[in-house]
CSV table of C-alpha atoms in Angstrom, one decimal:
chain,number,residue,atom,x,y,z
A,1,MET,CA,-1.8,-33.9,15.4
A,2,ALA,CA,-3.2,-30.8,13.8
A,3,THR,CA,-3.6,-30.6,10.1
A,4,SER,CA,-4.3,-27.9,7.6
A,5,THR,CA,-8.0,-28.0,8.2
A,6,PHE,CA,-7.6,-26.2,11.5
A,7,ALA,CA,-7.1,-22.8,9.9
A,8,ALA,CA,-9.5,-23.4,7.1
A,9,GLU,CA,-12.3,-23.9,9.6
A,10,ALA,CA,-11.4,-21.0,11.9
A,11,LEU,CA,-13.8,-18.4,10.6
A,12,PRO,CA,-12.8,-15.0,11.9
A,13,VAL,CA,-15.7,-13.4,13.8
A,14,ARG,CA,-15.4,-10.0,12.3
A,15,ALA,CA,-15.4,-11.3,8.8
A,16,SER,CA,-18.4,-13.5,9.2
A,17,LEU,CA,-20.4,-10.6,10.5
A,18,LEU,CA,-19.5,-8.5,7.6
A,19,LEU,CA,-20.2,-11.0,4.9
A,20,LEU,CA,-23.9,-10.6,5.4
A,21,THR,CA,-23.6,-7.1,4.1
A,22,VAL,CA,-21.0,-7.5,1.5
A,23,THR,CA,-21.9,-8.3,-2.1
A,24,ALA,CA,-19.3,-10.6,-3.4
A,25,ILE,CA,-18.3,-10.0,-6.9
A,26,ALA,CA,-17.2,-12.9,-9.0
A,27,CYS,CA,-13.7,-12.5,-10.3
A,28,ALA,CA,-15.1,-12.2,-13.8
A,29,ARG,CA,-16.6,-8.9,-12.8
A,30,GLY,CA,-13.3,-7.5,-11.5
A,31,THR,CA,-11.1,-8.7,-14.3
A,32,PRO,CA,-11.0,-6.8,-17.5
A,33,HIS,CA,-10.8,-9.9,-19.6
A,34,ALA,CA,-12.1,-8.1,-22.7
A,35,GLU,CA,-8.6,-6.7,-23.0
A,36,PRO,CA,-5.9,-8.9,-24.4
A,37,GLU,CA,-4.0,-11.1,-21.9
A,38,ALA,CA,-0.4,-10.1,-21.5
A,39,VAL,CA,1.9,-12.5,-23.3
A,40,ALA,CA,3.2,-15.0,-20.8
A,41,ALA,CA,6.7,-14.6,-22.1
A,42,ALA,CA,9.3,-17.1,-21.0
A,43,VAL,CA,11.5,-14.5,-19.3
A,44,ALA,CA,14.0,-15.0,-16.5
A,45,ARG,CA,12.6,-14.3,-13.1
A,46,TYR,CA,14.5,-12.7,-10.3
A,47,PRO,CA,14.5,-14.7,-7.0
A,48,ILE,CA,12.4,-14.3,-3.9
A,49,ASP,CA,14.5,-14.1,-0.7
A,50,ILE,CA,12.9,-15.0,2.6
A,51,ARG,CA,14.0,-12.9,5.5
A,52,LEU,CA,14.5,-14.8,8.8
A,53,PRO,CA,15.1,-13.2,12.2
A,54,ASP,CA,18.7,-13.3,13.6
A,55,GLY,CA,19.8,-16.0,16.0
A,56,LEU,CA,16.9,-18.3,15.3
A,57,GLY,CA,16.8,-21.3,17.6
A,58,GLU,CA,19.4,-20.0,20.0
A,59,LEU,CA,18.8,-19.4,23.7
A,60,ARG,CA,18.7,-15.7,24.5
A,61,THR,CA,20.4,-15.7,27.9
A,62,GLY,CA,19.6,-12.0,28.6
A,63,GLN,CA,23.4,-11.4,29.0
A,64,VAL,CA,25.3,-9.1,26.9
A,65,ARG,CA,28.7,-10.0,25.3
A,66,PRO,CA,31.7,-7.7,25.7
A,67,ASP,CA,31.2,-6.6,22.1
A,68,GLY,CA,27.7,-5.4,22.9
A,69,ARG,CA,25.8,-8.3,21.1
A,70,PRO,CA,23.4,-10.3,23.1
A,71,GLU,CA,24.8,-13.5,24.5
A,72,ARG,CA,23.2,-16.6,22.9
A,73,VAL,CA,23.7,-20.2,23.6
A,74,ALA,CA,23.1,-23.2,21.2
A,75,CYS,CA,20.4,-25.6,22.4
A,76,VAL,CA,22.8,-28.6,22.4
A,77,THR,CA,24.9,-26.9,25.1
A,78,CYS,CA,22.5,-28.4,27.5
A,79,HIS,CA,20.3,-30.7,25.5
A,80,GLY,CA,23.1,-32.7,23.8
A,81,HIS,CA,23.4,-35.3,26.4
A,82,ALA,CA,20.5,-36.7,28.4
A,83,PRO,CA,17.4,-35.6,26.6
A,84,GLU,CA,15.1,-38.1,28.3
A,85,ASP,CA,16.3,-36.9,31.6
A,86,LEU,CA,15.3,-33.4,30.9
A,87,ALA,CA,12.1,-34.4,29.3
A,88,SER,CA,11.0,-36.0,32.5
A,89,ARG,CA,11.1,-32.6,34.3
A,90,ASN,CA,8.5,-29.9,34.3
A,91,PRO,CA,9.4,-28.2,31.0
A,92,THR,CA,9.2,-24.5,31.6
A,93,ALA,CA,9.5,-24.4,35.3
A,94,GLN,CA,13.2,-23.4,35.5
A,95,MET,CA,15.3,-23.1,32.4
A,96,HIS,CA,12.8,-21.7,30.0
A,97,GLY,CA,10.6,-20.1,32.5
A,98,ALA,CA,10.2,-16.9,30.5
A,99,ILE,CA,8.4,-18.7,27.7
A,100,ARG,CA,4.6,-18.3,27.9
A,101,LEU,CA,3.2,-20.7,25.4
A,102,ASN,CA,0.0,-19.5,23.8
A,103,HIS,CA,-0.4,-21.4,20.6
A,104,GLY,CA,-3.4,-23.6,20.4
A,105,GLU,CA,-2.9,-26.4,22.9
A,106,LEU,CA,0.5,-27.4,21.4
A,107,PRO,CA,3.1,-29.1,23.6
A,108,CYS,CA,6.7,-28.1,23.3
A,109,LEU,CA,7.6,-31.2,21.5
A,110,ALA,CA,5.0,-30.7,18.8
A,111,CYS,CA,7.6,-28.5,17.2
A,112,HIS,CA,10.9,-29.1,19.0
A,113,ASP,CA,12.6,-32.4,18.3
A,114,ARG,CA,13.0,-34.5,21.4
A,115,SER,CA,16.4,-35.9,20.9
A,116,ARG,CA,18.0,-33.3,18.6
A,117,ARG,CA,17.1,-30.1,20.3
A,118,ASN,CA,18.9,-28.1,17.5
A,119,ASN,CA,16.1,-29.1,15.2
A,120,LEU,CA,12.4,-28.7,14.8
A,121,HIS,CA,10.3,-31.6,13.4
A,122,LEU,CA,7.2,-32.3,11.4
A,123,ALA,CA,4.4,-34.6,12.4
A,124,ASP,CA,5.9,-37.5,10.4
A,125,GLY,CA,9.2,-37.2,12.4
A,126,ARG,CA,11.1,-35.4,9.6
A,127,ARG,CA,13.7,-33.1,11.1
A,128,LEU,CA,13.9,-29.5,10.1
A,129,ALA,CA,16.7,-27.0,10.7
A,130,PHE,CA,15.5,-23.8,12.5
A,131,ASP,CA,15.8,-21.8,9.3
A,132,GLU,CA,13.2,-24.2,7.7
A,133,VAL,CA,10.7,-23.1,10.2
A,134,ASP,CA,8.2,-22.0,7.6
A,135,THR,CA,7.8,-25.6,6.6
A,136,LEU,CA,6.8,-26.3,10.1
A,137,CYS,CA,4.2,-23.5,10.2
A,138,ARG,CA,2.8,-24.5,6.8
A,139,GLN,CA,2.2,-28.1,8.0
A,140,CYS,CA,-0.6,-26.9,10.3
A,141,HIS,CA,-1.7,-23.6,8.6
A,142,GLY,CA,-2.5,-24.7,5.0
A,143,SER,CA,-4.8,-21.8,4.1
A,144,GLN,CA,-2.4,-19.1,5.2
A,145,ALA,CA,0.4,-21.0,3.5
A,146,ARG,CA,-1.5,-21.1,0.2
A,147,ASP,CA,-2.3,-17.3,0.5
A,148,TYR,CA,1.3,-16.6,1.3
A,149,ALA,CA,2.5,-18.5,-1.8
A,150,HIS,CA,0.3,-16.2,-3.9
A,151,GLY,CA,1.5,-13.0,-2.2
A,152,ALA,CA,-1.8,-12.6,-0.3
A,153,HIS,CA,-0.4,-13.1,3.1
A,154,GLY,CA,2.9,-12.0,4.7
A,155,GLY,CA,3.7,-9.0,2.5
A,156,MET,CA,6.8,-8.3,0.5
A,157,THR,CA,9.2,-5.6,-0.8
A,158,GLY,CA,10.8,-5.2,-4.1
A,159,TYR,CA,9.2,-5.9,-7.5
A,160,TRP,CA,5.8,-6.9,-8.6
A,161,ASP,CA,7.3,-7.6,-12.0
A,162,ARG,CA,9.9,-10.3,-11.3
A,163,SER,CA,11.3,-10.0,-14.8
A,164,ARG,CA,12.7,-6.7,-13.6
A,165,GLY,CA,13.7,-7.4,-10.0
A,166,GLY,CA,13.5,-9.7,-7.0
A,167,ARG,CA,11.4,-9.7,-3.9
A,168,VAL,CA,12.2,-10.0,-0.2
A,169,ARG,CA,9.5,-11.7,1.9
A,170,ASN,CA,9.2,-12.3,5.6
A,171,ALA,CA,9.3,-15.7,7.2
A,172,CYS,CA,6.2,-16.5,9.2
A,173,VAL,CA,8.1,-16.0,12.5
A,174,VAL,CA,9.1,-12.4,11.6
A,175,CYS,CA,5.4,-11.5,12.3
A,176,HIS,CA,4.2,-14.4,14.4
A,177,ALA,CA,6.3,-15.3,17.5
A,178,PRO,CA,6.1,-19.1,17.4
A,179,HIS,CA,5.3,-19.4,21.1
A,180,ALA,CA,2.5,-16.8,21.0
A,181,PRO,CA,1.7,-16.2,17.4
A,182,SER,CA,-1.2,-13.8,17.6
A,183,ILE,CA,-0.4,-10.3,16.3
A,184,VAL,CA,0.4,-7.8,19.0
A,185,GLY,CA,-1.3,-4.4,18.7
A,186,VAL,CA,0.6,-1.1,18.1
A,187,TYR,CA,0.1,2.6,18.5
A,188,PRO,CA,-0.8,4.0,15.0
A,189,ALA,CA,1.1,6.7,13.1
A,190,PRO,CA,-0.6,10.1,13.6
A,191,PRO,CA,-3.7,10.9,11.5
A,192,PRO,CA,-3.8,13.6,8.8
A,193,LEU,CA,-4.7,16.9,10.4
A,194,ASP,CA,-7.8,17.3,8.2
A,195,ALA,CA,-9.1,13.8,8.7
A,196,PRO,CA,-12.8,13.8,8.7
A,197,ALA,CA,-14.3,12.4,11.9
A,198,ALA,CA,-17.2,10.0,11.6
A,199,HIS,CA,-20.2,11.3,9.7
A,200,PRO,CA,-23.2,10.0,11.5
A,201,GLU,CA,-25.5,11.7,9.1
A,202,ALA,CA,-24.2,9.9,6.1
A,203,GLY,CA,-25.6,6.8,4.3
B,1,MET,CA,-9.4,20.5,-26.7
B,2,THR,CA,-6.5,20.7,-28.9
B,3,ASN,CA,-4.1,23.6,-29.1
B,4,THR,CA,-6.1,26.1,-27.0
B,5,PRO,CA,-3.9,27.7,-24.3
B,6,ARG,CA,-5.2,27.6,-20.8
B,7,ARG,CA,-6.3,31.2,-20.8
B,8,THR,CA,-9.1,30.6,-23.2
B,9,HIS,CA,-10.5,27.9,-21.0
B,10,LEU,CA,-10.4,30.2,-18.0
B,11,LYS,CA,-12.6,32.6,-19.9
B,12,VAL,CA,-15.1,30.0,-20.9
B,13,LEU,CA,-15.2,28.8,-17.3
B,14,GLY,CA,-15.6,32.3,-16.0
B,15,ALA,CA,-18.5,33.0,-18.2
B,16,SER,CA,-20.4,29.9,-17.1
B,17,LEU,CA,-19.8,30.2,-13.4
B,18,GLY,CA,-20.6,33.8,-12.5
B,19,ALA,CA,-17.9,36.2,-11.4
B,20,ALA,CA,-17.9,35.6,-7.7
B,21,ALA,CA,-17.8,31.8,-8.0
B,22,PHE,CA,-15.1,32.1,-10.6
B,23,ALA,CA,-13.0,34.4,-8.5
B,24,LYS,CA,-13.2,31.9,-5.7
B,25,THR,CA,-12.5,28.7,-7.7
B,26,VAL,CA,-9.4,30.2,-9.3
B,27,ALA,CA,-8.2,32.3,-6.5
B,28,PRO,CA,-4.8,30.6,-6.2
B,29,LEU,CA,-4.3,30.9,-9.9
B,30,VAL,CA,-5.0,34.6,-9.8
B,31,GLU,CA,-2.7,35.0,-6.9
B,32,TRP,CA,0.2,33.5,-8.7
B,33,SER,CA,-0.3,35.2,-12.0
B,34,ALA,CA,1.7,38.2,-11.0
B,35,ASP,CA,5.0,36.4,-10.7
B,36,MET,CA,4.3,33.4,-13.0
B,37,ASP,CA,6.6,33.3,-15.9
B,38,LEU,CA,5.4,33.3,-19.4
B,39,ASP,CA,6.7,29.9,-20.3
B,40,GLU,CA,4.9,28.3,-17.5
B,41,PHE,CA,1.7,30.1,-18.3
B,42,MET,CA,1.8,29.2,-22.0
B,43,GLN,CA,3.0,25.6,-21.4
B,44,ARG,CA,0.9,23.3,-23.4
B,45,HIS,CA,-1.1,20.5,-21.9
B,46,TYR,CA,1.2,17.5,-21.0
B,47,ARG,CA,-0.3,15.2,-23.6
B,48,GLU,CA,0.6,17.7,-26.4
B,49,LEU,CA,4.2,18.2,-25.4
B,50,ASP,CA,6.8,16.8,-27.7
B,51,SER,CA,10.0,15.4,-26.3
B,52,ASN,CA,11.9,18.7,-26.4
B,53,ALA,CA,9.2,20.6,-24.7
B,54,LEU,CA,8.9,17.8,-22.2
B,55,ALA,CA,12.6,18.0,-21.4
B,56,ASP,CA,12.2,21.8,-20.9
B,57,VAL,CA,9.3,21.3,-18.5
B,58,ILE,CA,11.2,18.7,-16.5
B,59,SER,CA,14.4,20.8,-16.2
B,60,ARG,CA,12.3,23.8,-15.2
B,61,HIS,CA,10.7,21.7,-12.4
B,62,GLU,CA,14.0,20.3,-11.3
B,63,PHE,CA,15.4,23.7,-11.1
B,64,SER,CA,12.5,25.0,-9.0
B,65,ALA,CA,12.8,22.1,-6.6
B,66,ARG,CA,16.4,23.2,-6.0
B,67,ASP,CA,15.5,26.9,-5.9
B,68,GLU,CA,12.5,26.6,-3.7
B,69,TYR,CA,13.2,23.5,-1.6
B,70,GLY,CA,17.0,23.3,-1.7
B,71,ALA,CA,16.7,19.7,-2.9
B,72,ASP,CA,18.5,18.0,-5.8
B,73,VAL,CA,15.8,16.0,-7.5
B,74,THR,CA,15.4,13.9,-10.6
B,75,ILE,CA,12.1,14.1,-12.4
B,76,ARG,CA,11.3,11.4,-14.9
B,77,ASP,CA,8.4,10.9,-17.2
B,78,VAL,CA,7.9,7.2,-16.8
B,79,ARG,CA,5.4,5.9,-19.4
B,80,PRO,CA,3.0,3.0,-19.1
B,81,THR,CA,4.1,-0.5,-20.2
B,82,PRO,CA,1.9,-2.0,-22.9
B,83,GLY,CA,0.1,-5.1,-21.6
B,84,VAL,CA,0.0,-3.8,-18.1
B,85,VAL,CA,-3.1,-2.6,-16.2
B,86,PHE,CA,-2.6,-2.2,-12.5
B,87,GLY,CA,-4.9,-3.7,-9.9
B,88,TYR,CA,-4.7,-3.5,-6.1
B,89,ALA,CA,-6.3,-5.6,-3.4
B,90,LEU,CA,-6.5,-5.2,0.3
B,91,ASN,CA,-7.2,-7.9,2.9
B,92,LEU,CA,-9.4,-6.4,5.6
B,93,SER,CA,-9.0,-9.4,7.9
B,94,ILE,CA,-5.3,-8.7,8.1
B,95,CYS,CA,-5.1,-4.8,8.3
B,96,ILE,CA,-4.7,-3.6,11.9
B,97,GLY,CA,-5.1,0.1,11.2
B,98,CYS,CA,-1.5,1.1,12.0
B,99,ARG,CA,-1.4,3.8,9.3
B,100,LYS,CA,2.1,2.7,8.2
B,101,CYS,CA,0.8,2.9,4.6
B,102,ALA,CA,-0.4,6.4,5.0
B,103,GLU,CA,2.9,7.4,6.6
B,104,ALA,CA,4.9,5.8,3.7
B,105,CYS,CA,2.7,7.6,1.2
B,106,HIS,CA,3.3,10.9,3.0
B,107,GLN,CA,7.1,10.5,2.6
B,108,GLU,CA,7.2,8.8,-0.8
B,109,ASN,CA,4.9,11.3,-2.4
B,110,ASN,CA,6.4,14.5,-1.0
B,111,HIS,CA,3.3,15.5,0.8
B,112,ASP,CA,2.9,18.7,2.8
B,113,ARG,CA,4.4,18.2,6.2
B,114,ARG,CA,2.2,20.8,7.9
B,115,SER,CA,-1.1,19.1,7.1
B,116,HIS,CA,0.5,15.7,7.4
B,117,GLN,CA,-1.2,14.8,4.1
B,118,SER,CA,-1.4,11.4,2.5
B,119,TYR,CA,-3.3,9.9,-0.3
B,120,ILE,CA,-4.5,7.1,2.0
B,121,ARG,CA,-7.1,7.5,4.7
B,122,VAL,CA,-7.6,4.7,7.1
B,123,PHE,CA,-11.1,4.4,8.5
B,124,GLU,CA,-11.8,2.7,11.7
B,125,MET,CA,-15.0,0.8,11.1
B,126,SER,CA,-17.5,-1.0,13.3
B,127,ALA,CA,-18.1,-4.7,12.5
B,128,GLY,CA,-21.1,-5.1,10.4
B,129,SER,CA,-20.7,-1.9,8.3
B,130,ILE,CA,-18.8,-1.4,5.1
B,131,ASP,CA,-19.8,2.2,4.6
B,132,PHE,CA,-16.6,4.1,5.2
B,133,HIS,CA,-18.6,7.4,5.6
B,134,ARG,CA,-19.5,6.0,9.0
B,135,GLY,CA,-15.9,5.2,9.8
B,136,ASN,CA,-13.5,7.5,11.7
B,137,ALA,CA,-10.3,8.5,10.0
B,138,GLY,CA,-9.0,10.5,13.0
B,139,TYR,CA,-8.7,7.7,15.6
B,140,ASP,CA,-5.7,8.0,17.9
B,141,HIS,CA,-5.5,5.0,20.3
B,142,PRO,CA,-3.9,1.5,20.2
B,143,VAL,CA,-4.9,-0.7,17.3
B,144,PRO,CA,-6.6,-2.9,16.6
B,145,ALA,CA,-9.4,-1.8,18.9
B,146,PRO,CA,-11.9,-4.4,20.0
B,147,ASP,CA,-14.8,-5.0,17.6
B,148,LYS,CA,-13.3,-2.7,15.0
B,149,TYR,CA,-11.7,-3.3,11.7
B,150,TYR,CA,-9.8,-0.9,9.5
B,151,MET,CA,-10.4,0.2,5.9
B,152,PRO,CA,-7.6,2.1,4.1
B,153,VAL,CA,-9.1,4.1,1.3
B,154,GLN,CA,-7.1,5.7,-1.5
B,155,CYS,CA,-7.7,6.4,-5.2
B,156,GLN,CA,-9.6,3.4,-6.6
B,157,GLN,CA,-8.2,4.1,-10.2
B,158,CYS,CA,-11.7,3.7,-11.6
B,159,GLU,CA,-12.3,2.4,-15.1
B,160,ASN,CA,-15.2,5.0,-15.3
B,161,PRO,CA,-13.6,7.8,-13.2
B,162,PRO,CA,-16.2,10.6,-12.4
B,163,CYS,CA,-13.3,12.9,-11.5
B,164,VAL,CA,-12.1,12.8,-15.1
B,165,SER,CA,-15.4,13.6,-16.8
B,166,VAL,CA,-16.1,16.7,-14.6
B,167,CYS,CA,-12.7,18.4,-15.2
B,168,PRO,CA,-13.5,21.5,-17.3
B,169,VAL,CA,-10.0,21.7,-18.7
B,170,GLU,CA,-9.0,18.0,-19.2
B,171,ALA,CA,-6.2,18.4,-16.7
B,172,THR,CA,-6.9,14.8,-15.5
B,173,TRP,CA,-7.2,11.6,-17.4
B,174,SER,CA,-6.9,7.8,-17.4
B,175,GLU,CA,-3.6,6.4,-18.7
B,176,PRO,CA,-3.5,3.1,-20.6
B,177,ASP,CA,-2.3,1.2,-17.5
B,178,GLY,CA,-5.4,2.4,-15.7
B,179,ILE,CA,-3.8,5.1,-13.6
B,180,VAL,CA,-5.7,8.4,-13.3
B,181,VAL,CA,-3.2,11.2,-13.4
B,182,VAL,CA,-3.3,15.0,-13.0
B,183,ASP,CA,-1.2,17.4,-15.1
B,184,TYR,CA,-0.3,19.8,-12.3
B,185,ASP,CA,0.7,22.4,-14.8
B,186,TRP,CA,-2.7,22.4,-16.4
B,187,CYS,CA,-5.0,22.0,-13.4
B,188,ILE,CA,-6.8,25.3,-12.6
B,189,GLY,CA,-7.7,24.1,-9.0
B,190,CYS,CA,-11.5,24.4,-9.5
B,191,ARG,CA,-11.9,21.3,-7.2
B,192,TYR,CA,-14.8,19.8,-9.3
B,193,CYS,CA,-13.0,16.5,-9.3
B,194,GLU,CA,-12.6,16.5,-5.6
B,195,ALA,CA,-16.4,16.9,-5.3
B,196,ALA,CA,-17.1,14.3,-7.9
B,197,CYS,CA,-14.9,11.6,-6.4
B,198,PRO,CA,-17.1,9.2,-4.3
B,199,TYR,CA,-14.0,8.0,-2.4
B,200,HIS,CA,-12.6,11.3,-1.2
B,201,ALA,CA,-9.4,10.4,-2.9
B,202,ARG,CA,-8.4,13.8,-4.2
B,203,ARG,CA,-6.7,16.5,-2.3
B,204,PHE,CA,-6.3,20.2,-2.9
B,205,ASN,CA,-3.0,22.0,-2.2
B,206,TRP,CA,-4.3,24.9,-0.2
B,207,HIS,CA,-0.8,26.0,0.6
B,208,LYS,CA,2.5,25.6,-1.1
B,209,PRO,CA,3.7,22.2,0.3
B,210,GLU,CA,6.2,22.5,3.2
B,211,ILE,CA,8.9,19.9,3.1
B,212,PRO,CA,12.4,20.2,4.7
B,213,ALA,CA,15.2,19.7,2.1
B,214,ASP,CA,16.5,16.6,3.7
B,215,GLU,CA,13.1,15.0,3.6
B,216,VAL,CA,12.3,15.6,0.0
B,217,ASN,CA,12.1,12.3,-1.9
B,218,PRO,CA,14.4,13.0,-4.9
B,219,ASN,CA,13.1,10.2,-7.0
B,220,GLN,CA,10.2,11.9,-8.7
B,221,GLY,CA,7.7,11.3,-11.5
B,222,LEU,CA,6.4,14.2,-13.6
B,223,LEU,CA,2.8,13.0,-13.2
B,224,SER,CA,3.2,11.6,-9.7
B,225,ASN,CA,5.2,12.6,-6.7
B,226,ARG,CA,7.0,15.7,-7.8
B,227,ILE,CA,6.3,18.6,-5.4
B,228,ARG,CA,3.0,20.0,-6.4
B,229,PRO,CA,2.5,23.8,-6.7
B,230,GLN,CA,-0.1,25.6,-4.6
B,231,GLY,CA,-3.6,25.6,-5.9
B,232,VAL,CA,-3.8,22.3,-7.8
B,233,MET,CA,-5.3,18.9,-7.1
B,234,GLU,CA,-3.3,15.8,-6.4
B,235,LYS,CA,-4.1,12.1,-5.9
B,236,CYS,CA,-2.7,8.7,-5.6
B,237,THR,CA,-1.0,7.4,-8.7
B,238,PHE,CA,-0.2,3.9,-7.4
B,239,CYS,CA,3.3,5.4,-7.2
B,240,LEU,CA,3.7,5.3,-11.0
B,241,HIS,CA,7.3,6.4,-10.8
B,242,ARG,CA,8.0,3.1,-9.0
B,243,THR,CA,5.3,0.7,-10.3
B,244,ARG,CA,5.9,1.6,-14.0
B,245,GLN,CA,9.5,0.3,-13.4
B,246,GLY,CA,8.3,-2.9,-12.0
B,247,GLN,CA,8.6,-2.0,-8.3
B,248,LEU,CA,5.8,-2.3,-5.7
B,249,PRO,CA,4.0,0.8,-4.4
B,250,ALA,CA,5.4,2.4,-1.3
B,251,CYS,CA,2.2,1.7,0.8
B,252,LEU,CA,2.5,-2.0,0.0
B,253,GLU,CA,6.1,-2.2,1.0
B,254,ALA,CA,5.4,-0.4,4.2
B,255,CYS,CA,2.6,-2.6,5.3
B,256,PRO,CA,3.8,-4.5,8.3
B,257,THR,CA,0.9,-7.0,8.2
B,258,GLY,CA,1.0,-8.0,4.6
B,259,ALA,CA,-2.6,-6.9,3.9
B,260,ARG,CA,-1.9,-5.5,0.4
B,261,VAL,CA,-1.6,-7.2,-3.0
B,262,PHE,CA,-0.6,-5.5,-6.1
B,263,GLY,CA,0.1,-6.5,-9.7
B,264,ASN,CA,-0.8,-6.7,-13.4
B,265,LEU,CA,-4.5,-7.5,-14.0
B,266,LEU,CA,-3.6,-8.6,-17.5
B,267,ASP,CA,-1.2,-11.3,-16.3
B,268,PRO,CA,-3.1,-14.4,-15.5
B,269,GLU,CA,-0.2,-15.6,-13.3
B,270,SER,CA,-0.1,-12.5,-11.1
B,271,ASP,CA,-0.8,-12.4,-7.4
B,272,ILE,CA,-3.6,-9.9,-8.0
B,273,ARG,CA,-5.4,-12.3,-10.4
B,274,TRP,CA,-5.0,-15.1,-7.9
B,275,VAL,CA,-6.8,-13.0,-5.3
B,276,LEU,CA,-9.6,-12.0,-7.7
B,277,ALA,CA,-10.1,-15.7,-8.6
B,278,ASN,CA,-9.8,-17.2,-5.1
B,279,LYS,CA,-11.1,-14.6,-2.6
B,280,ARG,CA,-14.5,-13.1,-2.4
B,281,VAL,CA,-13.5,-9.6,-3.5
B,282,PHE,CA,-15.8,-6.6,-3.5
B,283,VAL,CA,-15.4,-2.9,-4.5
B,284,LEU,CA,-16.6,0.2,-2.7
B,285,LYS,CA,-19.8,1.7,-3.9
B,286,GLU,CA,-20.2,-0.7,-6.7
B,287,GLU,CA,-23.7,0.7,-7.4
B,288,LEU,CA,-22.2,3.9,-8.8
B,289,GLY,CA,-20.7,2.1,-11.8
B,290,THR,CA,-17.2,3.6,-11.3
B,291,ARG,CA,-15.6,0.1,-11.8
B,292,PRO,CA,-12.7,0.5,-9.4
B,293,ARG,CA,-9.5,-1.3,-9.9
B,294,PHE,CA,-9.0,-1.4,-6.2
B,295,PHE,CA,-10.5,-4.5,-4.5
B,296,TYR,CA,-11.2,-5.4,-0.9
B,297,PHE,CA,-11.6,-8.9,0.6
B,298,PHE,CA,-11.9,-10.8,3.9
B,299,ASP,CA,-10.3,-14.1,4.6
B,300,VAL,CA,-12.9,-16.8,5.1
């Protein structure tokens, strides 16, 4: 089973190239510690809310309800009864044929619970509700989880100063589809009209 | 410079520059002077205004936003909080170059629609280089492109800001929370600061900004996103009208990838301090001694 060392060892290529040319500056350099530290006052802190996508862990059938909302079905509708029976069949051949798994080499049941399909599970067998999905991701991606905990991964909206207001943050699966988590490209917003092009003559 | 009205400075400047150069640098000012009202012309430097004078200035600007743009705006003079010095960090391993930050800045800060201006420029960079002068800010294709990375550049809020020391009229200065601001009513538009800034972070208002009434952001700061007059310099203020009230800057909130980290450098528990202590951060053009408060890093 994968552990948090996976991500720590995965050195992104473009970063490793760059590090050769980058002068790292110790934090002491960047921090104006000559100035007095702010008093760590024991003030109340507004909460951090984690935003999850709608209808997490329900089967999107592709059908539309009469009220216009997408038709979704709970997993137990089919998986409640004879899990072993289903498990013996080719997993994605029929029912979930649209799923293209591209996430390491993980099998379906690394994340989905075999006998309680309305749950996810951790490596030690502990079951998680679908809305606890971040705990699942954190199990295998320790370094991103640590960065996320310090606001350095995953972004946020709201207040930097939590004595004055709360924050809303995205669950991992808002940005990373669990079955194919790599970030998909986008078309950028238009450039400013006076944007300088490359200056080959410079530096 | 204490109680000297602006006119005197203009004279001094004119004498030292030569007539032709002078005419050019202050052309926008000369253009306006015909219909400029006396109050405006005699308005004292922002830092010398007492609270009554300040209230007058604010209501005059609110009025002209209504008059000239048809927009009901509220302008506030939000002051720095003691014990706060702002810092910003950007994770270059995460940024995908989508320009959502530049777009959010464009709207938040009431930029001219015609030039599609923004305080942020995103440079498309080749792996192996960190010199943004070699990057391309005009790219227009799906991102991230193979073998490229993206470096958004905006005002670095330097501790030693070269733009401040070159200003001949002290129309720009560093605030106690580290933000370099411009008094748009005092700036004479000579553009020395633009030339002095090694990060291309300052912009000049060649035209009166064009913004449709329904697109004007009505939540405005006197020293930040209020609509600038023609002929003055402008720059990123870390959205001080938001951040001095504890909110995050617009560019950070808009980032769909979570590449940006903002906070109080004096608070040892802040996210920004965690980044400085735990990531290998670097600053742009460190050799110049500008001491930016804007940091970059890669995930390793």
